[in-house]
Amino acid sequence: MVNNISILKNITILYAEDEEALREITLNILVGFTKKQYVAKDGLEGLELFEKYQDQIDLIITDVNMPNMNGLEMIKKIKEINPNIPIIVTTAFSNTEYLLEAIDIGVDKYILKPIDMKKLLQIMGQSLLYHELKDLYIDKLTNLPNRNKLKKDITDNNDTLMALVNIDKFSNINDLYGESNGDELLVQFALQLKSMFSSTIYKIYRIEADKFGVVTQDTSIQLDDFRNMCIEFAHDIEANSIQIAEHEIDINVTIGIATGADAYKFTQRVITYAKNKLEQVMVYDDSFNIQEDIEENIKWVKKIKNALKESKFRAYYQPIVNSQTQTVYKYEALLRYIDEDGSAVSPMLFLDIAKKAKLYPKIIIVMLTEAFELIKAKQKRVAVNISFDDIISIKTRQKVMQLLENNQEHTSMLEFEILESEQIDDFNAVIDFIKDVKKYGCMIGVDDFGAGYSNFNMLTNLNIDFVKIDGSLIRDIDKKQNQQIIVNTISRFSKEFGFNTVAEFVSSEEIYNKVKEIGIDYCQGYYFDKPISYEEI
């Protein structure tokens, strides 16, 4: 029994009990034997705590008869989230049928009230030992240890040297070849990892669907040697297809490497850096300022939520002028956050965070509402950016269409700019959106054309009115011949198909003259004016 209880010191439990006196007595005992405790007064609160802290919770102890949601209902919902979590029920009843239901939904053990604390601790230890040998720590598909086992193995280990291996765009493989072939690929990929990283020196884990961990068990392994092995593995994977049935499947990987007690957390972050910088293998270092970034992200999420509630988002408007006459043709609505001191903050600081926090769909509605205010009050033509995510979101699209319906007499003055720099996976959705908004007389353009890979064929398949050329091609066009050739090509192509062209980032007379010489129809940039407020127009 001593061995069973000794394993409790490193676990986190969720304890649900509605009877206050019993809850306090039991909790006082558990505090002395377990690392951390989350406590709930009923099943609903227990479920909410599990949803919030599921990555930390190792075991659940719950009463059955509780208000709001009983213990068995809570267990059913928790098992849908994590079928492998160990669960012990405490009950005042010994009804066989009742207990059989608990067993059917995945309860490991039960203990009758009044609770014998010594027996409860013993049962907890037995349950954990049982699950350690089964699904709690093993990935069923690859039979590799899973994320739970990784976190257990590296807890408080300051010498951890770890690589996180991410299969790039694995969801595309499932879409192309089917999930069964995708599963088989993961099995084969796990075997290749085992082949490269010897089990006597390294331990391999499957952490998520397309993420694997490699951790050194030999503390004498040097970081540079480990990095070179990861580079070699990445190159081998890229050079050799994986054979699944009759399919030869090509894959690429991105690998993040980190050391120390927080290696797992840092490898997750460095993967993102590596992908942004198009590097296949990257080692984390302190210059990444992870904690500062996280704190800044959390601060901005709160700011964005408050801004949506308190109307602190505003549209600022940058004029777009006729290249020949320099008269203002329309304004582009640009998002700004109005800070406490009244200053306008650029979206560069918060837009990506808004998208990751699923708050961006609300912002497009704010921008459209602001645009209609300018159109109505000052009879100005306004262009608003819309993302591919906005277009494919049924909820967002319905709200956009409702705004157009409610402002039909003004929609002919509204234009949409679809961001070409974003990945568009469903052109039919974009085509349908263009048809729908054109019914209201809106004009449609493609923004950021020329940023990265640009598809001329896409332009011919979309019923658009204009193309906005990305600022990266305009910024030094007066000095760089290659950029002049590319912009001239876009201009001639657009004229052939009847699109107007807009050059952004026109910041000097020299750039303006070159853009005008090439024949671009409209210009936008600081040479003409910065983004200005509604009141300044």
Short mmCIF file of N, CA and C in Angstrom, two decimals, residues 193-204 215-218:
data_model
loop_
_atom_site.label_atom_id
_atom_site.label_comp_id
_atom_site.label_asym_id
_atom_site.label_seq_id
_atom_site.Cartn_x
_atom_site.Cartn_y
_atom_site.Cartn_z
N LEU A 193 11.19 7.50 -37.08
CA LEU A 193 11.80 8.19 -35.93
C LEU A 193 12.59 7.19 -35.08
N LYS A 194 12.01 6.01 -34.82
CA LYS A 194 12.70 5.00 -34.03
C LYS A 194 13.99 4.55 -34.72
N SER A 195 13.94 4.48 -36.03
CA SER A 195 15.12 4.05 -36.79
C SER A 195 16.26 5.07 -36.69
N MET A 196 15.90 6.36 -36.68
CA MET A 196 16.92 7.41 -36.61
C MET A 196 17.42 7.59 -35.18
N PHE A 197 16.51 7.60 -34.22
CA PHE A 197 16.86 7.92 -32.85
C PHE A 197 16.82 6.65 -31.99
N SER A 198 17.97 6.10 -31.69
CA SER A 198 18.10 4.83 -30.98
C SER A 198 17.39 4.86 -29.63
N SER A 199 16.68 3.79 -29.33
CA SER A 199 15.91 3.71 -28.08
C SER A 199 16.80 3.64 -26.85
N THR A 200 18.06 3.30 -27.03
CA THR A 200 18.97 3.27 -25.88
C THR A 200 19.42 4.66 -25.47
N ILE A 201 19.26 5.63 -26.39
CA ILE A 201 19.71 7.01 -26.11
C ILE A 201 18.55 7.99 -26.06
N TYR A 202 17.51 7.72 -26.86
CA TYR A 202 16.39 8.66 -27.00
C TYR A 202 15.06 7.97 -26.66
N LYS A 203 14.12 8.77 -26.23
CA LYS A 203 12.76 8.29 -26.02
C LYS A 203 11.83 9.08 -26.94
N ILE A 204 10.95 8.39 -27.66
CA ILE A 204 10.08 9.02 -28.65
C ILE A 204 8.64 8.96 -28.18
N VAL A 215 13.19 12.91 -26.95
CA VAL A 215 13.88 13.40 -25.74
C VAL A 215 15.11 12.54 -25.49
N THR A 216 16.23 13.18 -25.21
CA THR A 216 17.46 12.45 -24.93
C THR A 216 17.41 11.86 -23.53
N GLN A 217 17.83 10.62 -23.40
CA GLN A 217 17.95 9.98 -22.09
C GLN A 217 19.39 10.00 -21.60
N ASP A 218 20.30 10.35 -22.49
CA ASP A 218 21.72 10.42 -22.18
C ASP A 218 22.11 11.89 -22.04
#
